Amino acid sequence: MVKVLFVCLGNICRSPTAEVVFKRKLEEAKLSNTVHVESAGTHAYHVGAPPDRRAQSAAAQRGIDMSALRGRQATRHDFGKFDYILAMDRENLENLKDICPRDSQATLGLFLGYANAFTETEVPDPYYGGPGGFDHVLDLIEDASIGLLKDIKKGLDAP
Ligand code: 4NP
């Protein structure tokens, strides 16, 4: 089982969106039983909370239901559980490096490192912006999800 953790600040906008979008890509590729996906926030502001209503409605417009997700905080134990720990922006990548155990084997990096169509390197925080920000978050995440899936498939196909 390959395990992927997406991480943002609050775990109510970007990383839960990445979780549901990437899960859909896995379903389409018939890899849902091979790749496990979760999301978390580097801060505890929204632990136990459902995704932001604006994130839910942007995802619903693309046919994805994210209402069952609940916020949780990333911990150092995640580094022993996940193969990929992918941050939405540099601030959260730094937050993760601060709690990363020295012997971690996880691939830790920026999610948009797997993007192809977009040249942006960070998924911008949509929390204080308008609804258009959530659509752009989805576009970036869809793009990077395709690249990440390719990378994981390459590893699965390797002898
Ligand atoms: P997220 O967005 O990191 O994409 O979940 C945010 C959610 C909440 C806050 C900031 C960003 N906040 O300041 O409460």
Coordinates of N, CA and C and ligand atoms in Angstrom, one line a residue:
M1 N 0.8 -1.2 0.0 CA 0.0 0.0 0.0 C 0.9 1.3 0.0
V2 N 0.6 2.1 -1.0 CA 1.3 3.4 -1.0 C 0.4 4.4 -0.2
K3 N 1.1 5.2 0.7 CA 0.3 6.1 1.5 C 0.7 7.6 1.3
V4 N -0.4 8.4 1.0 CA -0.1 9.8 0.7 C -0.9 10.7 1.7
L5 N -0.2 11.7 2.2 CA -0.8 12.7 3.1 C -0.6 14.1 2.5
F6 N -1.7 14.8 2.3 CA -1.7 16.1 1.8 C -1.8 17.1 3.1
V7 N -1.1 18.1 3.0 CA -1.0 19.0 4.2 C -1.1 20.5 3.8
C8 N -2.0 21.2 4.6 CA -2.1 22.7 4.4 C -2.1 23.2 5.8
L9 N -2.7 24.4 6.0 CA -2.6 25.1 7.3 C -3.8 24.6 8.2
G10 N -5.0 24.7 7.7 CA -6.2 24.5 8.6 C -6.8 23.1 8.4
N11 N -6.5 22.4 7.2 CA -7.1 21.2 6.8 C -8.6 21.3 6.7
I12 N -9.0 22.5 6.2 CA -10.5 22.7 5.8 C -10.7 23.2 4.4
C13 N -9.6 23.6 3.7 CA -9.7 24.1 2.4 C -8.9 23.3 1.4
R14 N -7.6 23.5 1.4 CA -6.7 23.0 0.3 C -6.5 21.5 0.4
S15 N -6.0 21.1 1.6 CA -5.6 19.6 1.7 C -6.8 18.7 1.6
P16 N -7.9 19.0 2.2 CA -9.1 18.1 2.0 C -9.5 18.1 0.6
T17 N -9.4 19.2 -0.1 CA -9.7 19.2 -1.6 C -8.8 18.3 -2.3
A18 N -7.5 18.4 -2.0 CA -6.5 17.5 -2.6 C -6.9 16.0 -2.3
E19 N -7.3 15.8 -1.1 CA -7.6 14.4 -0.7 C -8.7 13.8 -1.6
V20 N -9.8 14.6 -1.7 CA -11.0 14.1 -2.5 C -10.7 14.0 -4.0
V21 N -10.0 15.0 -4.5 CA -9.7 15.0 -5.9 C -8.7 13.9 -6.3
F22 N -7.7 13.7 -5.4 CA -6.8 12.6 -5.7 C -7.5 11.2 -5.5
K23 N -8.4 11.1 -4.6 CA -9.1 9.8 -4.4 C -9.9 9.5 -5.7
R24 N -10.5 10.6 -6.3 CA -11.3 10.4 -7.5 C -10.4 9.9 -8.6
K25 N -9.2 10.5 -8.7 CA -8.2 10.0 -9.7 C -7.9 8.6 -9.5
L26 N -7.7 8.2 -8.3 CA -7.4 6.8 -8.0 C -8.5 5.8 -8.3
E27 N -9.8 6.3 -8.1 CA -10.9 5.5 -8.5 C -10.9 5.2 -10.0
E28 N -10.7 6.3 -10.7 CA -10.7 6.2 -12.2 C -9.6 5.3 -12.7
A29 N -8.5 5.3 -11.9 CA -7.3 4.4 -12.3 C -7.4 3.0 -11.7
K30 N -8.5 2.8 -11.0 CA -8.7 1.5 -10.3 C -7.6 1.2 -9.3
L31 N -7.2 2.2 -8.6 CA -6.0 2.1 -7.6 C -6.5 2.4 -6.2
S32 N -7.8 2.5 -6.0 CA -8.2 2.9 -4.6 C -7.8 1.9 -3.6
N33 N -7.6 0.6 -3.9 CA -7.2 -0.4 -2.9 C -5.7 -0.5 -2.8
T34 N -5.0 0.3 -3.6 CA -3.5 0.2 -3.6 C -2.9 1.5 -3.0
V35 N -3.6 2.6 -3.1 CA -3.1 3.9 -2.6 C -4.0 4.4 -1.5
H36 N -3.5 4.7 -0.3 CA -4.3 5.2 0.8 C -4.0 6.8 0.9
V37 N -5.1 7.5 1.0 CA -4.9 9.0 1.0 C -5.6 9.6 2.3
E38 N -4.9 10.5 2.9 CA -5.4 11.3 4.0 C -5.0 12.8 3.8
S39 N -5.5 13.7 4.7 CA -5.1 15.1 4.7 C -5.0 15.5 6.2
A40 N -4.2 16.6 6.4 CA -4.0 17.1 7.7 C -3.6 18.6 7.6
G41 N -3.7 19.3 8.8 CA -3.3 20.7 8.8 C -2.1 20.8 9.8
T42 N -1.2 21.8 9.5 CA -0.1 22.0 10.4 C -0.5 22.7 11.7
H43 N -1.7 23.3 11.7 CA -2.2 24.0 12.9 C -3.5 23.3 13.3
A44 N -3.9 23.6 14.6 CA -5.0 22.8 15.2 C -6.3 23.6 15.2
Y45 N -6.3 24.8 14.5 CA -7.5 25.6 14.6 C -8.8 24.9 14.3
H46 N -8.8 24.0 13.3 CA -10.1 23.4 12.8 C -10.1 21.9 13.0
V47 N -9.5 21.4 14.0 CA -9.5 20.0 14.3 C -11.0 19.6 14.6
G48 N -11.4 18.5 13.9 CA -12.8 18.0 14.1 C -13.8 18.7 13.2
A49 N -13.4 19.8 12.5 CA -14.4 20.6 11.7 C -14.5 20.0 10.3
P50 N -15.7 20.2 9.7 CA -15.9 19.8 8.3 C -15.1 20.8 7.4
P51 N -14.9 20.4 6.1 CA -14.3 21.4 5.2 C -15.1 22.7 5.1
D52 N -14.4 23.7 4.8 CA -15.0 25.1 4.6 C -16.2 24.9 3.5
R53 N -17.3 25.6 3.8 CA -18.4 25.5 3.0 C -18.1 25.9 1.5
R54 N -17.2 26.9 1.3 CA -16.9 27.3 0.0 C -16.1 26.3 -0.8
A55 N -15.2 25.6 0.0 CA -14.4 24.4 -0.6 C -15.4 23.3 -1.0
Q56 N -16.4 23.1 -0.1 CA -17.4 22.0 -0.4 C -18.2 22.3 -1.7
S57 N -18.6 23.6 -1.8 CA -19.5 23.9 -2.9 C -18.7 23.9 -4.2
A58 N -17.4 24.4 -4.2 CA -16.6 24.3 -5.4 C -16.3 22.9 -5.8
A59 N -16.1 22.0 -4.9 CA -15.9 20.6 -5.2 C -17.2 20.0 -5.7
A60 N -18.3 20.3 -5.1 CA -19.6 19.8 -5.5 C -19.9 20.1 -7.0
Q61 N -19.5 21.3 -7.4 CA -19.7 21.7 -8.8 C -18.9 20.8 -9.7
R62 N -17.9 20.1 -9.2 CA -17.2 19.2 -10.1 C -17.6 17.7 -9.7
G63 N -18.7 17.6 -9.0 CA -19.2 16.3 -8.7 C -18.6 15.5 -7.6
I64 N -17.9 16.3 -6.7 CA -17.2 15.6 -5.6 C -17.7 16.0 -4.3
D65 N -18.1 15.0 -3.5 CA -18.7 15.3 -2.1 C -17.5 15.2 -1.1
M66 N -17.3 16.2 -0.4 CA -16.2 16.2 0.6 C -16.8 16.4 2.0
S67 N -18.1 16.3 2.2 CA -18.7 16.6 3.5 C -18.4 15.7 4.6
A68 N -17.9 14.5 4.3 CA -17.7 13.6 5.4 C -16.3 13.8 6.1
L69 N -15.4 14.6 5.5 CA -14.1 14.8 6.0 C -14.1 15.6 7.3
R70 N -13.1 15.4 8.1 CA -13.0 16.2 9.4 C -11.5 16.6 9.6
G71 N -11.3 17.8 10.0 CA -10.0 18.3 10.2 C -9.2 17.6 11.3
R72 N -7.9 17.4 11.0 CA -7.0 16.8 12.0 C -5.6 17.5 11.8
Q73 N -4.8 17.4 12.8 CA -3.5 18.1 12.8 C -2.4 17.0 12.4
A74 N -1.5 17.5 11.6 CA -0.3 16.6 11.3 C 0.6 16.4 12.5
T75 N 1.1 15.2 12.7 CA 2.0 15.0 13.8 C 3.3 14.3 13.3
R76 N 4.3 14.2 14.2 CA 5.6 13.6 13.7 C 5.3 12.1 13.4
H77 N 4.3 11.5 14.0 CA 4.0 10.1 13.8 C 3.6 9.8 12.3
D78 N 3.1 10.9 11.7 CA 2.7 10.7 10.2 C 3.9 10.4 9.4
F79 N 5.1 10.8 9.8 CA 6.3 10.5 9.0 C 6.6 9.0 9.0
G80 N 6.2 8.3 10.0 CA 6.4 6.9 10.0 C 5.3 6.1 9.2
K81 N 4.2 6.8 8.9 CA 3.1 6.1 8.3 C 3.0 6.3 6.8
F82 N 3.4 7.5 6.4 CA 3.1 7.9 5.0 C 4.4 7.9 4.1
D83 N 4.2 7.5 2.8 CA 5.3 7.5 1.9 C 5.5 8.9 1.3
Y84 N 4.4 9.6 1.0 CA 4.5 10.9 0.5 C 3.8 11.9 1.5
I85 N 4.5 12.9 1.8 CA 3.8 14.0 2.6 C 4.0 15.3 1.8
L86 N 2.9 15.8 1.3 CA 3.0 16.8 0.3 C 2.3 18.1 0.8
A87 N 3.0 19.2 0.9 CA 2.5 20.4 1.4 C 2.0 21.3 0.3
M88 N 1.0 22.1 0.7 CA 0.3 23.0 -0.3 C 1.2 24.3 -0.6
D89 N 2.0 24.6 0.4 CA 2.8 25.8 0.2 C 4.1 25.7 1.1
R90 N 5.0 26.7 0.8 CA 6.3 26.6 1.5 C 6.2 26.8 3.0
E91 N 5.3 27.6 3.4 CA 5.1 27.8 4.9 C 4.8 26.5 5.6
N92 N 3.9 25.8 5.0 CA 3.5 24.5 5.6 C 4.6 23.4 5.4
L93 N 5.4 23.5 4.3 CA 6.5 22.6 4.2 C 7.5 22.9 5.3
E94 N 7.7 24.1 5.6 CA 8.7 24.5 6.7 C 8.1 24.0 8.0
N95 N 6.8 24.1 8.2 CA 6.2 23.6 9.5 C 6.4 22.1 9.6
L96 N 6.3 21.4 8.5 CA 6.5 20.0 8.5 C 7.9 19.6 8.8
K97 N 8.8 20.3 8.2 CA 10.3 20.0 8.4 C 10.6 20.2 9.9
D98 N 9.9 21.1 10.5 CA 10.2 21.3 12.0 C 9.8 20.1 12.8
I99 N 8.8 19.3 12.4 CA 8.4 18.2 13.2 C 8.8 16.8 12.6
C100 N 9.6 16.9 11.4 CA 10.0 15.7 10.7 C 11.1 15.0 11.5
P101 N 10.9 13.7 11.9 CA 12.0 12.9 12.6 C 13.2 12.8 11.7
R102 N 14.4 12.8 12.2 CA 15.6 12.7 11.4 C 15.7 11.5 10.5
D103 N 15.2 10.4 11.0 CA 15.3 9.1 10.3 C 14.1 8.9 9.3
S104 N 13.3 9.9 9.0 CA 12.1 9.8 8.2 C 12.5 9.3 6.8
Q105 N 11.7 8.3 6.2 CA 12.0 7.8 4.9 C 10.9 8.5 3.9
A106 N 10.0 9.2 4.5 CA 8.9 9.8 3.6 C 9.5 10.8 2.6
T107 N 8.8 10.8 1.4 CA 9.1 11.9 0.5 C 8.3 13.1 0.9
L108 N 9.1 14.2 1.3 CA 8.4 15.4 1.8 C 8.7 16.5 0.8
G109 N 7.6 17.1 0.3 CA 7.8 18.2 -0.7 C 6.6 19.0 -1.0
L110 N 6.6 19.8 -2.0 CA 5.5 20.6 -2.4 C 4.6 19.8 -3.4
F111 N 3.3 19.8 -3.2 CA 2.4 19.1 -4.0 C 2.5 19.6 -5.5
L112 N 2.7 20.9 -5.7 CA 2.7 21.4 -7.0 C 4.0 21.1 -7.8
G113 N 4.9 20.4 -7.1 CA 6.1 19.9 -7.8 C 5.7 18.8 -8.8
Y114 N 4.5 18.3 -8.7 CA 4.0 17.3 -9.6 C 3.1 17.9 -10.7
A115 N 2.9 19.2 -10.7 CA 2.0 19.9 -11.7 C 2.7 20.0 -13.0
N116 N 2.0 20.0 -14.1 CA 2.5 20.2 -15.4 C 2.0 21.4 -16.2
A117 N 0.6 21.5 -16.2 CA 0.0 22.6 -16.9 C 0.2 24.0 -16.3
F118 N 0.3 24.0 -15.0 CA 0.5 25.3 -14.3 C 2.0 25.4 -13.8
T119 N 2.5 26.6 -13.8 CA 3.9 26.8 -13.4 C 4.0 27.3 -11.9
E120 N 2.8 27.6 -11.3 CA 2.9 28.0 -9.9 C 3.5 26.8 -9.0
T121 N 4.1 27.2 -8.0 CA 4.7 26.2 -7.1 C 4.0 26.0 -5.8
E122 N 3.1 26.9 -5.5 CA 2.3 26.8 -4.2 C 0.8 26.9 -4.5
V123 N 0.0 26.2 -3.8 CA -1.5 26.4 -3.8 C -1.8 27.5 -2.9
P124 N -2.3 28.6 -3.5 CA -2.5 29.8 -2.6 C -3.7 29.6 -1.6
D125 N -3.5 30.2 -0.4 CA -4.5 30.0 0.6 C -5.8 30.8 0.2
P126 N -6.9 30.1 0.0 CA -8.1 30.7 -0.4 C -9.0 31.3 0.7
Y127 N -8.6 31.1 1.9 CA -9.5 31.3 3.1 C -10.0 32.7 3.2
Y128 N -9.2 33.7 2.9 CA -9.6 35.1 3.1 C -10.0 35.7 1.7
G129 N -10.0 34.9 0.7 CA -10.4 35.5 -0.7 C -11.8 35.2 -1.1
G130 N -12.1 35.4 -2.3 CA -13.5 35.2 -2.9 C -13.6 33.8 -3.3
P131 N -14.8 33.4 -3.8 CA -15.1 32.0 -4.2 C -14.2 31.6 -5.4
G132 N -13.8 32.5 -6.3 CA -12.9 32.2 -7.4 C -11.7 31.5 -7.0
G133 N -11.2 31.9 -5.8 CA -10.0 31.3 -5.3 C -10.1 29.8 -5.1
F134 N -11.3 29.3 -4.8 CA -11.5 27.9 -4.6 C -11.5 27.1 -5.9
D135 N -12.0 27.8 -6.9 CA -11.9 27.1 -8.3 C -10.5 27.0 -8.7
H136 N -9.7 28.0 -8.5 CA -8.3 28.0 -8.9 C -7.6 26.9 -8.1
V137 N -7.9 26.8 -6.8 CA -7.3 25.7 -6.0 C -7.6 24.4 -6.6
L138 N -8.8 24.2 -7.1 CA -9.2 22.9 -7.7 C -8.4 22.6 -9.0
D139 N -8.3 23.7 -9.8 CA -7.5 23.5 -11.1 C -6.1 23.1 -10.8
L140 N -5.4 23.8 -9.8 CA -4.0 23.4 -9.5 C -4.0 22.0 -9.0
I141 N -4.9 21.6 -8.1 CA -4.9 20.3 -7.5 C -5.2 19.2 -8.5
E142 N -6.1 19.5 -9.5 CA -6.4 18.5 -10.5 C -5.1 18.2 -11.3
D143 N -4.4 19.3 -11.7 CA -3.2 19.2 -12.5 C -2.1 18.4 -11.7
A144 N -1.8 18.7 -10.5 CA -0.8 18.1 -9.7 C -1.2 16.6 -9.4
S145 N -2.5 16.3 -9.3 CA -2.9 15.0 -9.0 C -2.6 14.0 -10.2
I146 N -2.7 14.6 -11.4 CA -2.4 13.7 -12.6 C -0.9 13.4 -12.5
G147 N 0.0 14.4 -12.2 CA 1.4 14.1 -12.1 C 1.8 13.2 -11.0
L148 N 1.1 13.3 -9.9 CA 1.4 12.5 -8.7 C 1.0 11.0 -9.0
L149 N -0.1 10.9 -9.7 CA -0.6 9.5 -10.0 C 0.4 8.9 -10.9
K150 N 0.9 9.6 -11.9 CA 1.9 9.1 -12.8 C 3.2 8.6 -12.1
D151 N 3.6 9.4 -11.1 CA 4.8 9.1 -10.3 C 4.6 7.8 -9.5
I152 N 3.4 7.7 -8.9 CA 3.1 6.5 -8.1 C 3.0 5.3 -8.9
K153 N 2.4 5.4 -10.1 CA 2.3 4.3 -11.0 C 3.6 3.8 -11.5
K154 N 4.5 4.7 -11.7 CA 5.9 4.4 -12.1 C 6.5 3.5 -11.1
G155 N 6.4 3.9 -9.8 CA 6.9 3.1 -8.7 C 6.3 1.7 -8.6
L156 N 5.0 1.7 -8.9 CA 4.2 0.4 -8.8 C 4.7 -0.5 -9.9
D157 N 4.9 0.0 -11.1 CA 5.3 -0.8 -12.2 C 6.8 -1.2 -12.2
A158 N 7.6 -0.6 -11.4 CA 9.0 -0.9 -11.3 C 9.2 -2.3 -10.7
P159 N 10.1 -3.1 -11.3 CA 10.3 -4.5 -10.8 C 10.8 -4.5 -9.4
Ligands
4NP1 P1 -6.4 25.7 4.5 O1 -7.0 27.2 4.6 O2 -5.0 25.8 5.1 O3 -6.3 25.5 3.0 O4 -7.3 24.8 5.2 C1 -7.1 27.9 5.8 C2 -8.1 27.6 6.7 C3 -8.2 28.3 7.9 C4 -7.3 29.3 8.2 C5 -6.3 29.6 7.2 C6 -6.2 28.9 6.1 N1 -7.4 30.1 9.4 O5 -6.6 31.0 9.5 O6 -8.3 29.7 10.2

